[in-house]
Coordinates of C-alpha atoms and ligand atoms in Angstrom, one line a residue:
M666 CA 16.5 46.4 -35.2
T667 CA 19.7 44.7 -36.4
E668 CA 20.1 44.2 -40.1
Y669 CA 21.2 40.8 -41.3
G670 CA 23.0 40.4 -44.6
S671 CA 24.2 37.3 -46.4
N672 CA 27.7 37.7 -45.1
Y673 CA 28.3 35.5 -42.1
M674 CA 29.9 38.4 -40.3
N675 CA 26.4 39.8 -40.0
V676 CA 24.9 36.5 -38.9
L677 CA 27.0 36.4 -35.8
A678 CA 25.7 38.9 -33.4
K679 CA 26.0 39.7 -29.7
P680 CA 23.2 38.8 -27.4
T681 CA 22.2 42.4 -26.8
E682 CA 22.0 43.0 -30.5
L683 CA 19.7 40.0 -31.0
E684 CA 17.3 40.5 -28.1
A685 CA 15.2 42.9 -30.1
A686 CA 15.3 40.9 -33.3
A687 CA 14.8 37.4 -31.8
P688 CA 11.4 35.8 -32.2
A689 CA 9.1 35.7 -29.2
G690 CA 9.4 32.6 -27.0
V691 CA 13.1 32.0 -27.8
F692 CA 16.0 32.3 -25.5
V693 CA 19.0 34.3 -26.7
E694 CA 22.1 32.8 -25.1
E695 CA 25.8 33.7 -25.1
V696 CA 28.6 31.4 -26.3
M697 CA 31.1 30.8 -23.5
S698 CA 33.7 28.6 -25.3
V699 CA 34.3 26.8 -28.6
Q700 CA 36.6 23.9 -29.3
H701 CA 37.3 22.5 -32.8
Y702 CA 38.3 18.9 -33.1
T703 CA 38.6 18.3 -36.8
D704 CA 37.4 20.0 -39.9
R705 CA 34.1 18.2 -39.4
L706 CA 33.5 18.4 -35.6
F707 CA 33.3 21.1 -32.9
K708 CA 31.9 21.6 -29.5
F709 CA 30.5 24.8 -27.9
R710 CA 29.3 25.8 -24.5
M711 CA 26.8 28.6 -23.8
T712 CA 24.9 30.2 -21.0
R713 CA 21.9 28.4 -19.6
P714 CA 18.7 30.3 -19.0
A715 CA 17.7 30.2 -15.3
S716 CA 14.2 29.0 -16.1
F717 CA 15.4 26.2 -18.5
R718 CA 14.8 22.6 -17.3
F719 CA 15.5 19.4 -19.2
R720 CA 16.2 15.7 -18.6
S721 CA 19.7 14.4 -19.4
G722 CA 19.6 12.9 -22.9
E723 CA 17.0 15.3 -24.4
F724 CA 17.4 17.6 -27.4
V725 CA 16.5 21.2 -28.2
M726 CA 16.2 23.4 -31.2
I727 CA 19.3 25.6 -31.6
G728 CA 19.5 28.4 -34.2
L729 CA 21.0 31.6 -35.6
M730 CA 19.4 34.6 -37.3
I731 CA 20.4 34.3 -40.9
E732 CA 19.4 37.1 -43.3
G733 CA 16.8 38.2 -40.8
K734 CA 15.2 34.7 -40.4
P735 CA 15.9 32.3 -37.6
I736 CA 17.2 28.9 -38.8
Y737 CA 17.1 26.0 -36.3
R738 CA 18.3 22.5 -36.1
A739 CA 17.7 19.9 -33.4
Y740 CA 20.7 19.4 -31.1
S741 CA 21.1 16.9 -28.3
I742 CA 22.2 18.7 -25.1
A743 CA 25.6 17.2 -24.2
S744 CA 25.8 18.6 -20.7
P745 CA 24.0 16.9 -17.8
A746 CA 20.8 18.3 -16.3
W747 CA 22.7 19.7 -13.2
D748 CA 25.3 21.8 -15.2
E749 CA 25.2 25.6 -15.1
E750 CA 26.1 25.8 -18.8
L751 CA 24.7 24.0 -21.9
E752 CA 27.1 22.0 -24.1
F753 CA 26.6 20.9 -27.7
F754 CA 28.7 18.7 -30.0
S755 CA 28.2 19.6 -33.7
I756 CA 29.1 18.5 -37.1
K757 CA 30.2 21.1 -39.7
V758 CA 28.5 20.8 -43.0
P759 CA 30.2 23.1 -45.6
D760 CA 26.9 24.1 -47.2
G761 CA 24.7 23.3 -44.2
P762 CA 22.1 26.1 -43.7
L763 CA 22.9 26.3 -40.0
T764 CA 26.2 24.7 -39.4
S765 CA 28.1 26.5 -42.1
H766 CA 27.5 29.6 -39.9
L767 CA 27.4 28.0 -36.5
Q768 CA 30.9 26.6 -37.0
K769 CA 32.2 30.2 -36.9
I770 CA 30.8 31.2 -33.6
Q771 CA 33.1 32.7 -31.0
P772 CA 32.8 33.4 -27.2
G773 CA 30.5 36.3 -26.7
D774 CA 28.3 35.6 -29.8
A775 CA 24.5 35.0 -29.5
V776 CA 22.8 31.7 -30.1
L777 CA 19.0 31.1 -30.2
M778 CA 17.4 28.3 -28.4
K779 CA 13.7 27.3 -28.4
K780 CA 12.2 26.8 -25.0
K781 CA 11.0 23.2 -25.1
P782 CA 13.4 20.3 -24.8
T783 CA 12.2 16.8 -25.8
G784 CA 13.6 13.3 -26.6
T785 CA 13.4 9.6 -26.1
L786 CA 17.0 8.9 -25.0
V787 CA 16.2 9.4 -21.3
N788 CA 16.5 7.1 -18.3
D789 CA 12.7 7.3 -17.8
A790 CA 12.1 5.5 -21.2
L791 CA 14.0 2.4 -20.0
I792 CA 12.9 -0.2 -17.5
P793 CA 15.5 -0.9 -14.8
G794 CA 18.3 -3.4 -15.8
K795 CA 21.8 -4.5 -14.9
R796 CA 23.7 -3.0 -17.8
V797 CA 22.9 -0.1 -20.2
Y798 CA 24.6 0.0 -23.6
M799 CA 24.8 3.5 -25.2
F800 CA 25.6 2.9 -28.9
S801 CA 26.8 6.0 -30.7
T802 CA 28.5 7.0 -34.0
G803 CA 29.9 10.4 -34.8
T804 CA 28.1 13.3 -33.1
G805 CA 25.6 10.7 -31.8
I806 CA 27.7 10.6 -28.7
A807 CA 26.2 13.9 -27.6
P808 CA 23.1 12.7 -25.6
F809 CA 25.3 10.1 -23.9
A810 CA 27.8 12.9 -22.9
S811 CA 24.8 14.2 -20.9
L812 CA 23.7 10.8 -19.5
I813 CA 27.1 9.6 -18.4
R814 CA 27.5 12.8 -16.3
D815 CA 24.1 12.2 -14.6
P816 CA 24.2 10.3 -11.2
E817 CA 20.8 8.9 -12.0
T818 CA 22.2 6.8 -14.8
Y819 CA 24.6 5.1 -12.3
E820 CA 21.9 4.7 -9.7
K821 CA 19.7 2.9 -12.3
F822 CA 22.3 0.6 -13.9
D823 CA 25.3 -1.2 -12.4
Q824 CA 27.3 -0.9 -15.6
V825 CA 27.2 1.8 -18.3
I826 CA 28.9 0.9 -21.6
L827 CA 29.4 3.8 -23.9
T828 CA 30.4 2.6 -27.4
H829 CA 31.6 5.3 -29.9
T830 CA 32.5 4.5 -33.5
C831 CA 33.9 7.1 -35.9
R832 CA 35.4 7.1 -39.4
E833 CA 38.7 8.5 -38.1
V834 CA 40.8 8.4 -35.0
A835 CA 40.7 12.2 -34.5
E836 CA 36.9 12.1 -34.3
L837 CA 37.1 10.0 -31.1
K838 CA 38.8 12.9 -29.2
Y839 CA 35.7 14.6 -27.9
G840 CA 34.6 11.3 -26.3
E841 CA 38.0 10.5 -24.9
D842 CA 38.3 13.9 -23.2
L843 CA 34.8 13.6 -22.0
V844 CA 35.3 10.2 -20.4
E845 CA 38.5 11.3 -18.8
E846 CA 37.0 14.5 -17.4
T847 CA 34.0 12.5 -16.1
R848 CA 36.2 10.0 -14.3
N849 CA 38.0 12.9 -12.6
D850 CA 34.8 14.9 -11.8
P851 CA 34.3 15.6 -8.1
L852 CA 30.5 15.0 -8.3
I853 CA 30.3 11.8 -10.4
G854 CA 33.9 10.6 -10.8
E855 CA 33.5 7.9 -8.3
Y856 CA 30.5 6.4 -10.1
A857 CA 32.2 6.7 -13.5
R858 CA 35.5 5.1 -12.3
E859 CA 33.5 2.1 -11.0
Q860 CA 30.7 1.7 -13.5
L861 CA 31.5 3.4 -16.8
V862 CA 33.2 1.5 -19.7
H863 CA 34.3 3.4 -22.9
Y864 CA 34.5 1.2 -26.0
T865 CA 35.8 2.8 -29.2
S866 CA 36.3 1.7 -32.8
V867 CA 37.3 3.3 -36.1
T868 CA 36.1 2.3 -39.6
R869 CA 38.3 4.2 -42.1
E870 CA 41.8 4.3 -40.5
N871 CA 44.1 2.0 -38.6
F872 CA 43.3 1.7 -34.9
P873 CA 43.6 -1.0 -32.3
R874 CA 39.9 -1.8 -32.8
T875 CA 38.3 -1.4 -36.2
G876 CA 34.8 -2.0 -37.6
R877 CA 31.2 -0.8 -37.3
I878 CA 29.5 -1.4 -34.0
T879 CA 26.9 -3.5 -35.8
H880 CA 29.7 -5.8 -37.0
L881 CA 31.2 -6.0 -33.5
I882 CA 27.8 -6.9 -32.1
E883 CA 27.0 -9.5 -34.8
T884 CA 30.3 -11.3 -34.5
G885 CA 30.2 -11.2 -30.7
K886 CA 33.5 -9.4 -30.5
L887 CA 32.0 -6.6 -28.4
F888 CA 30.9 -9.0 -25.7
E889 CA 34.2 -10.9 -25.9
D890 CA 36.2 -7.7 -25.5
L891 CA 34.0 -6.6 -22.6
G892 CA 34.0 -10.0 -20.9
V893 CA 30.2 -10.0 -20.6
P894 CA 27.5 -12.4 -21.9
P895 CA 25.7 -11.6 -25.2
L896 CA 22.7 -9.3 -25.1
D897 CA 20.0 -10.6 -22.8
P898 CA 16.6 -8.8 -22.5
A899 CA 16.3 -9.8 -18.9
V900 CA 19.3 -7.6 -17.8
D901 CA 20.6 -5.6 -20.8
R902 CA 19.2 -2.2 -21.9
G903 CA 20.2 -0.1 -25.0
M904 CA 20.1 3.4 -26.2
I905 CA 21.1 4.2 -29.9
C906 CA 22.2 7.5 -31.5
G907 CA 23.7 7.9 -34.9
S908 CA 22.8 8.2 -38.6
M909 CA 19.5 6.9 -39.9
D910 CA 21.2 3.7 -41.3
M911 CA 23.1 3.1 -38.1
L912 CA 19.9 3.4 -36.0
K913 CA 18.0 1.0 -38.3
D914 CA 20.8 -1.6 -38.3
T915 CA 21.6 -1.5 -34.6
K916 CA 17.9 -1.5 -33.7
A917 CA 17.4 -4.7 -35.8
L918 CA 20.2 -6.4 -33.9
L919 CA 18.7 -5.5 -30.5
E920 CA 15.3 -6.7 -31.6
K921 CA 16.9 -10.0 -32.8
A922 CA 18.3 -10.4 -29.3
G923 CA 14.8 -10.0 -27.9
L924 CA 14.8 -6.4 -26.6
N925 CA 11.8 -4.3 -27.2
E926 CA 11.7 -0.6 -28.1
G927 CA 10.4 1.8 -25.4
A928 CA 9.2 5.4 -25.2
N929 CA 8.6 8.0 -22.5
N930 CA 5.0 6.7 -22.0
K931 CA 5.9 3.1 -22.3
P932 CA 9.4 2.2 -21.0
A933 CA 11.0 -0.9 -22.3
E934 CA 14.4 -2.4 -23.0
F935 CA 15.8 0.0 -25.6
V936 CA 15.3 3.5 -27.1
V937 CA 16.4 5.1 -30.4
E938 CA 17.1 8.6 -31.6
R939 CA 18.7 10.0 -34.6
A940 CA 21.7 12.4 -34.4
F941 CA 20.4 15.6 -36.0
V942 CA 22.7 17.3 -38.4
G943 CA 22.6 20.0 -41.0
Ligands
LIG57 P1 31.7 3.6 -42.2 O1 33.0 4.3 -42.2 O2 31.9 2.1 -42.5 O3 30.6 4.2 -43.0 P2 28.9 8.9 -40.4 O4 29.9 10.0 -40.1 O5 28.7 8.7 -41.8 O6 27.6 9.1 -39.6 O7 29.6 7.6 -39.8 C1 30.0 7.5 -38.5 C2 30.4 6.1 -38.2 O8 29.2 5.3 -38.3 C3 31.4 5.5 -39.2 O9 32.3 4.8 -38.5 C4 30.5 4.7 -40.1 O10 31.2 3.6 -40.7 C5 29.5 4.2 -39.1 N1 28.3 3.7 -39.8 C6 27.7 4.2 -40.9 N2 26.6 3.5 -41.3 C7 26.4 2.6 -40.3 C8 25.5 1.5 -40.1 N3 24.4 1.3 -41.0 N4 25.6 0.8 -39.1 C9 26.6 0.9 -38.2 N5 27.6 1.9 -38.3 C10 27.5 2.7 -39.4

């Protein structure tokens, strides 16, 4: 058995060290790469268990052993269902029970993952339409990083509009790299070059486009910039991921435009999920 102290050095273990200590029914995976974007954001990729299946857009519980106890938080899987590895995009909360430790992981370290993925931001929860809007703020872009790399999304919708709003310009970098890589991808690049639109804005720094997405919807600037008609429940679909307040305010605007909220067992015009942090 491995001993876990309060020092983070003891929290980060190798997969072989954790196998014995890990709770039953949990995968112990190995970190493959880590990229830090700002002092608040980082991405990591890890091995994917051979038996693990999920639908693009779902989330899973990710954890570390901290002082002998597993601590988990919900994380959207940012990689698509076909990918051999699993990708996650995380916030760093200085005193966060999990992320204060998770932000220090390095390739070769072990990460725990519960076996059951779930979530509402999936293509199955939307009825077919012409255009799908993926509204995201901050790390809320993660489930859409999965969906924009899934061919099914482009088969279901003619146009895929990914909006990403962050406080600062540097926080847009993950999404910018993601979209560029997706457009150059041999598997889905052709779809993405034709059908994917990336629409960014910043709220606390100078940038060519500033303001919250809710403001850009309300004023009609979003539609004007994109050269498309305002939201129409007959053809437009929406997916929303961000903070609780962002979800509430964006959802209210979609409902005002006549779109109804859907779920896995009752597909409709839009779906909502919170970006899990901590
Ligand atoms: P703002 O800078 O005006 O608060 P956070 O990191 O707090 O989740 O914020 C990420 C982005 O989401 C920020 O640009 C923030 O704008 C924006 N935001 C925060 N609250 C809302 C809301 N209720 N509706 C729309 N956007 C929001």
